[in-house]
């Protein structure tokens, strides 16, 4: 037990990167996903096609691969976006990847809003923007919240992938301690930390779902 | 003349749905288009409201053209013009299409506040008056799913009427109503007409349209037989 108390603070040191990756990804990929979903449902075939390819590529290849391609690939072709910093590349890969998943979820939500409601709104004189803000998106959020929640939980666990770029998030620290002390205890600690985080997020998501719930 | 439809033609995928449809609706007048399903009634309504583009013909609402056919070419109202035209018309859909995430009051005030830029307090007052007039005073804060079919329809009527349209269209208003509620609907529609609205009804319910209408036109195979 005392061993666990001893390694616990070391593992917690990595929470900054774990939470940072989680928060930045969530805050940026949700609005980006919303924009991509609007592109996907666009009547303009070129626009919907381009965004279709975007979601196909980003959902069709592993996040780890995308992270490597962005981190090693961009500088290799002379694009130096963030200098020697590693975290911004991670954020970029995560945001682009998660936006694609969110976009597909939002798209299904948009398409599930009754066409008649859109026609009713149009006849009442609403502009496209007003229709989106007042009528379509409140329903999209309600309909897609469970699926979005699922992705958010996956995102918590996916943050462990950043260890592949040598960033010291909780999983990487646990791995180092495990190798150093030849024990699996750090993995158990880190597993419990993930469980606690996902439990809190699940609770928050349940509250949000209750708040936007209405029968149809 | 509030609504004038002249020589309206429409086909879908090469199949002629409407063939030279002519009719008009005056102010304070209730006109019904009666016909079996598939006769083209709803298509007429969709063309009048600009939800569907006519292939040929002229549709004029309160002096403004939804589409205008000079015999050679047909021109359609632009986005802005259509927006203006729609401000003078309302439509009550067969399945109501209320906004399910809003209370009855919000459904009715939404266009007043956002489209007609009425201050919220005033919009609420106007909506409350309209809703109580339709016997919905105790449903104001309920959600659409808590209402019966007849109540939903009255909310849909309130939502369309609250912005004072000159022309109000009904698509199969009695399709989901029991005989008692249908009677009420006759009363509500007659009252709206008395106040000066022109009313166009699409229906296959013969006893209802005979009671409610000033004129009944029969639609058969995309043509009007008076």
Short mmCIF file of N, CA, C and O in Angstrom, two decimals, chain A residues 113-128 130 133-139 142-143 212-216, chain B residues 46 49-51 83 86-87 89-91 93 95-102 107 110-111 114-117 143 145 159-160 163:
data_model
loop_
_atom_site.label_atom_id
_atom_site.label_comp_id
_atom_site.label_asym_id
_atom_site.label_seq_id
_atom_site.Cartn_x
_atom_site.Cartn_y
_atom_site.Cartn_z
N UNK A 113 -33.82 15.04 -38.16
CA UNK A 113 -34.84 16.07 -37.90
C UNK A 113 -35.84 16.04 -39.05
O UNK A 113 -35.46 16.07 -40.22
N UNK A 114 -37.12 15.94 -38.68
CA UNK A 114 -38.20 15.85 -39.68
C UNK A 114 -38.07 16.93 -40.75
O UNK A 114 -37.94 18.11 -40.41
N UNK A 115 -38.18 16.54 -41.99
CA UNK A 115 -38.10 17.50 -43.08
C UNK A 115 -39.25 18.51 -42.99
O UNK A 115 -39.10 19.68 -43.34
N UNK A 116 -40.39 18.03 -42.52
CA UNK A 116 -41.57 18.89 -42.41
C UNK A 116 -41.34 20.07 -41.47
O UNK A 116 -41.87 21.15 -41.69
N UNK A 117 -40.56 19.84 -40.43
CA UNK A 117 -40.27 20.94 -39.50
C UNK A 117 -39.45 22.03 -40.18
O UNK A 117 -39.65 23.22 -39.94
N UNK A 118 -38.55 21.60 -41.04
CA UNK A 118 -37.73 22.56 -41.78
C UNK A 118 -38.62 23.36 -42.72
O UNK A 118 -38.50 24.59 -42.84
N UNK A 119 -39.55 22.66 -43.38
CA UNK A 119 -40.47 23.35 -44.29
C UNK A 119 -41.36 24.31 -43.50
O UNK A 119 -41.60 25.44 -43.94
N UNK A 120 -41.84 23.86 -42.34
CA UNK A 120 -42.68 24.73 -41.51
C UNK A 120 -41.90 25.98 -41.12
O UNK A 120 -42.41 27.09 -41.20
N UNK A 121 -40.64 25.79 -40.74
CA UNK A 121 -39.82 26.93 -40.33
C UNK A 121 -39.58 27.87 -41.51
O UNK A 121 -39.64 29.09 -41.36
N UNK A 122 -39.36 27.28 -42.69
CA UNK A 122 -39.11 28.11 -43.87
C UNK A 122 -40.35 28.95 -44.17
O UNK A 122 -40.26 30.13 -44.48
N UNK A 123 -41.54 28.32 -44.05
CA UNK A 123 -42.77 29.06 -44.33
C UNK A 123 -43.02 30.13 -43.27
O UNK A 123 -43.68 31.12 -43.53
N UNK A 124 -42.52 29.91 -42.07
CA UNK A 124 -42.68 30.93 -41.03
C UNK A 124 -41.69 32.08 -41.23
O UNK A 124 -41.73 33.06 -40.52
N UNK A 125 -40.79 31.92 -42.20
CA UNK A 125 -39.89 33.02 -42.56
C UNK A 125 -38.52 32.95 -41.92
O UNK A 125 -37.78 33.93 -41.95
N UNK A 126 -38.15 31.82 -41.35
CA UNK A 126 -36.83 31.72 -40.73
C UNK A 126 -35.72 31.66 -41.78
O UNK A 126 -35.90 31.05 -42.83
N UNK A 127 -34.59 32.30 -41.49
CA UNK A 127 -33.43 32.18 -42.37
C UNK A 127 -32.73 30.86 -42.04
O UNK A 127 -33.01 30.25 -41.00
N UNK A 128 -31.82 30.46 -42.90
CA UNK A 128 -31.10 29.20 -42.68
C UNK A 128 -30.38 29.17 -41.34
O UNK A 128 -30.43 28.18 -40.61
N UNK A 130 -31.07 30.99 -38.59
CA UNK A 130 -32.03 30.93 -37.48
C UNK A 130 -32.57 29.51 -37.33
O UNK A 130 -32.74 29.02 -36.21
N UNK A 133 -29.97 27.36 -35.60
CA UNK A 133 -29.76 27.68 -34.19
C UNK A 133 -30.97 27.34 -33.33
O UNK A 133 -30.85 26.77 -32.25
N UNK A 134 -32.17 27.66 -33.85
CA UNK A 134 -33.36 27.53 -33.01
C UNK A 134 -34.04 26.18 -33.14
O UNK A 134 -34.69 25.72 -32.21
N UNK A 135 -33.95 25.57 -34.32
CA UNK A 135 -34.77 24.38 -34.54
C UNK A 135 -33.94 23.11 -34.75
O UNK A 135 -34.17 22.11 -34.10
N UNK A 136 -32.95 23.18 -35.63
CA UNK A 136 -32.23 21.94 -35.96
C UNK A 136 -31.27 21.52 -34.83
O UNK A 136 -31.37 20.42 -34.29
N UNK A 137 -30.35 22.41 -34.45
CA UNK A 137 -29.30 21.99 -33.52
C UNK A 137 -29.76 21.62 -32.12
O UNK A 137 -29.23 20.66 -31.54
N UNK A 138 -30.77 22.33 -31.55
CA UNK A 138 -31.24 21.85 -30.24
C UNK A 138 -31.69 20.39 -30.31
O UNK A 138 -31.46 19.61 -29.39
N UNK A 139 -32.31 20.01 -31.43
CA UNK A 139 -32.75 18.63 -31.58
C UNK A 139 -31.57 17.70 -31.85
O UNK A 139 -31.53 16.57 -31.38
N UNK A 142 -29.82 16.90 -28.59
CA UNK A 142 -30.57 15.94 -27.78
C UNK A 142 -30.43 14.52 -28.35
O UNK A 142 -30.19 13.56 -27.64
N UNK A 143 -30.57 14.41 -29.67
CA UNK A 143 -30.55 13.10 -30.31
C UNK A 143 -29.17 12.46 -30.29
O UNK A 143 -29.04 11.25 -30.27
N UNK A 212 -31.52 17.89 -21.42
CA UNK A 212 -32.04 18.17 -22.77
C UNK A 212 -33.15 17.19 -23.18
O UNK A 212 -33.67 17.27 -24.28
N UNK A 213 -33.53 16.30 -22.26
CA UNK A 213 -34.49 15.27 -22.66
C UNK A 213 -35.92 15.82 -22.83
O UNK A 213 -36.36 16.66 -22.06
N UNK A 214 -36.58 15.37 -23.83
CA UNK A 214 -38.02 15.58 -23.99
C UNK A 214 -38.53 14.42 -24.79
O UNK A 214 -37.79 13.80 -25.55
N UNK A 215 -39.82 14.09 -24.61
CA UNK A 215 -40.36 12.97 -25.38
C UNK A 215 -40.76 13.44 -26.77
O UNK A 215 -40.98 14.63 -26.97
N UNK A 216 -40.84 12.48 -27.69
CA UNK A 216 -41.26 12.90 -29.04
C UNK A 216 -42.50 12.15 -29.45
O UNK A 216 -42.79 11.12 -28.94
N UNK B 46 -48.13 22.86 -52.28
CA UNK B 46 -46.67 23.02 -52.19
C UNK B 46 -46.15 24.02 -53.23
O UNK B 46 -45.19 24.72 -52.99
N UNK B 49 -47.11 27.58 -51.93
CA UNK B 49 -46.26 28.05 -50.84
C UNK B 49 -44.79 28.16 -51.27
O UNK B 49 -43.95 28.57 -50.48
N UNK B 50 -44.49 27.77 -52.51
CA UNK B 50 -43.12 27.89 -52.99
C UNK B 50 -42.21 26.78 -52.50
O UNK B 50 -40.99 26.85 -52.67
N UNK B 51 -42.78 25.74 -51.90
CA UNK B 51 -41.95 24.61 -51.45
C UNK B 51 -41.58 23.73 -52.65
O UNK B 51 -40.64 22.95 -52.61
N UNK B 83 -39.36 35.20 -49.48
CA UNK B 83 -39.37 35.50 -48.05
C UNK B 83 -40.48 36.51 -47.75
O UNK B 83 -41.25 36.35 -46.80
N UNK B 86 -43.92 34.89 -48.24
CA UNK B 86 -44.26 33.96 -47.16
C UNK B 86 -44.68 34.68 -45.88
O UNK B 86 -45.31 34.10 -45.01
N UNK B 87 -44.30 35.94 -45.79
CA UNK B 87 -44.75 36.70 -44.62
C UNK B 87 -46.24 36.95 -44.67
O UNK B 87 -46.85 37.25 -43.66
N UNK B 89 -48.37 34.63 -45.88
CA UNK B 89 -49.12 33.38 -45.88
C UNK B 89 -48.70 32.44 -44.75
O UNK B 89 -47.60 32.53 -44.22
N UNK B 90 -49.66 31.61 -44.37
CA UNK B 90 -49.37 30.63 -43.32
C UNK B 90 -49.82 29.27 -43.79
O UNK B 90 -50.59 29.15 -44.75
N UNK B 91 -49.28 28.24 -43.14
CA UNK B 91 -49.66 26.89 -43.58
C UNK B 91 -49.76 25.98 -42.35
O UNK B 91 -48.86 25.98 -41.50
N UNK B 93 -49.77 22.18 -41.51
CA UNK B 93 -49.46 20.91 -42.16
C UNK B 93 -50.34 19.78 -41.63
O UNK B 93 -50.83 19.83 -40.50
N UNK B 95 -49.42 16.85 -40.66
CA UNK B 95 -48.90 16.27 -39.41
C UNK B 95 -48.29 17.37 -38.53
O UNK B 95 -47.36 17.12 -37.78
N UNK B 96 -48.82 18.55 -38.66
CA UNK B 96 -48.57 19.71 -37.78
C UNK B 96 -47.14 20.22 -37.80
O UNK B 96 -46.89 21.40 -37.84
N UNK B 97 -46.16 19.30 -37.67
CA UNK B 97 -44.76 19.68 -37.63
C UNK B 97 -44.47 20.74 -36.58
O UNK B 97 -43.81 21.74 -36.86
N UNK B 98 -44.98 20.53 -35.37
CA UNK B 98 -44.61 21.42 -34.26
C UNK B 98 -43.15 21.14 -33.93
O UNK B 98 -42.63 20.06 -34.23
N UNK B 99 -42.49 22.11 -33.30
CA UNK B 99 -41.10 21.91 -32.91
C UNK B 99 -41.10 21.16 -31.58
O UNK B 99 -41.55 21.70 -30.57
N UNK B 100 -40.62 19.91 -31.56
CA UNK B 100 -40.84 19.05 -30.40
C UNK B 100 -40.05 19.43 -29.16
O UNK B 100 -40.37 18.99 -28.07
N UNK B 101 -39.02 20.27 -29.35
CA UNK B 101 -38.16 20.60 -28.21
C UNK B 101 -38.59 21.89 -27.51
O UNK B 101 -37.88 22.37 -26.65
N UNK B 102 -39.74 22.42 -27.91
CA UNK B 102 -40.18 23.69 -27.33
C UNK B 102 -41.58 23.55 -26.75
O UNK B 102 -42.37 22.76 -27.24
N UNK B 107 -43.31 27.57 -29.33
CA UNK B 107 -43.65 27.25 -30.71
C UNK B 107 -44.36 28.43 -31.37
O UNK B 107 -44.10 28.74 -32.53
N UNK B 110 -42.01 31.89 -31.43
CA UNK B 110 -40.69 31.83 -32.08
C UNK B 110 -40.58 32.73 -33.32
O UNK B 110 -39.63 33.51 -33.44
N UNK B 111 -41.57 32.64 -34.21
CA UNK B 111 -41.50 33.45 -35.43
C UNK B 111 -41.75 34.92 -35.13
O UNK B 111 -41.12 35.80 -35.73
N UNK B 114 -38.32 36.10 -33.63
CA UNK B 114 -37.12 36.01 -34.46
C UNK B 114 -37.30 36.53 -35.88
O UNK B 114 -36.36 37.05 -36.47
N UNK B 115 -38.50 36.35 -36.44
CA UNK B 115 -38.71 36.79 -37.82
C UNK B 115 -39.34 38.18 -37.85
O UNK B 115 -38.92 39.05 -38.58
N UNK B 116 -40.33 38.38 -36.99
CA UNK B 116 -41.06 39.66 -37.02
C UNK B 116 -40.52 40.65 -36.00
O UNK B 116 -41.06 41.75 -35.85
N UNK B 117 -39.47 40.24 -35.28
CA UNK B 117 -38.73 41.12 -34.37
C UNK B 117 -39.62 41.83 -33.34
O UNK B 117 -39.40 42.99 -33.01
N UNK B 143 -45.40 20.54 -23.45
CA UNK B 143 -44.60 20.20 -24.64
C UNK B 143 -45.54 19.54 -25.66
O UNK B 143 -46.54 18.94 -25.29
N UNK B 145 -45.52 16.77 -27.20
CA UNK B 145 -45.86 15.35 -27.03
C UNK B 145 -46.96 15.13 -25.99
O UNK B 145 -47.57 14.08 -25.94
N UNK B 159 -49.70 28.96 -34.31
CA UNK B 159 -48.35 29.30 -34.77
C UNK B 159 -48.39 30.02 -36.12
O UNK B 159 -47.64 30.95 -36.35
N UNK B 160 -49.31 29.59 -37.00
CA UNK B 160 -49.41 30.22 -38.31
C UNK B 160 -50.16 31.54 -38.25
O UNK B 160 -49.85 32.48 -38.97
N UNK B 163 -48.91 35.45 -36.71
CA UNK B 163 -48.18 36.45 -37.49
C UNK B 163 -49.09 37.16 -38.49
O UNK B 163 -48.62 37.89 -39.36
#
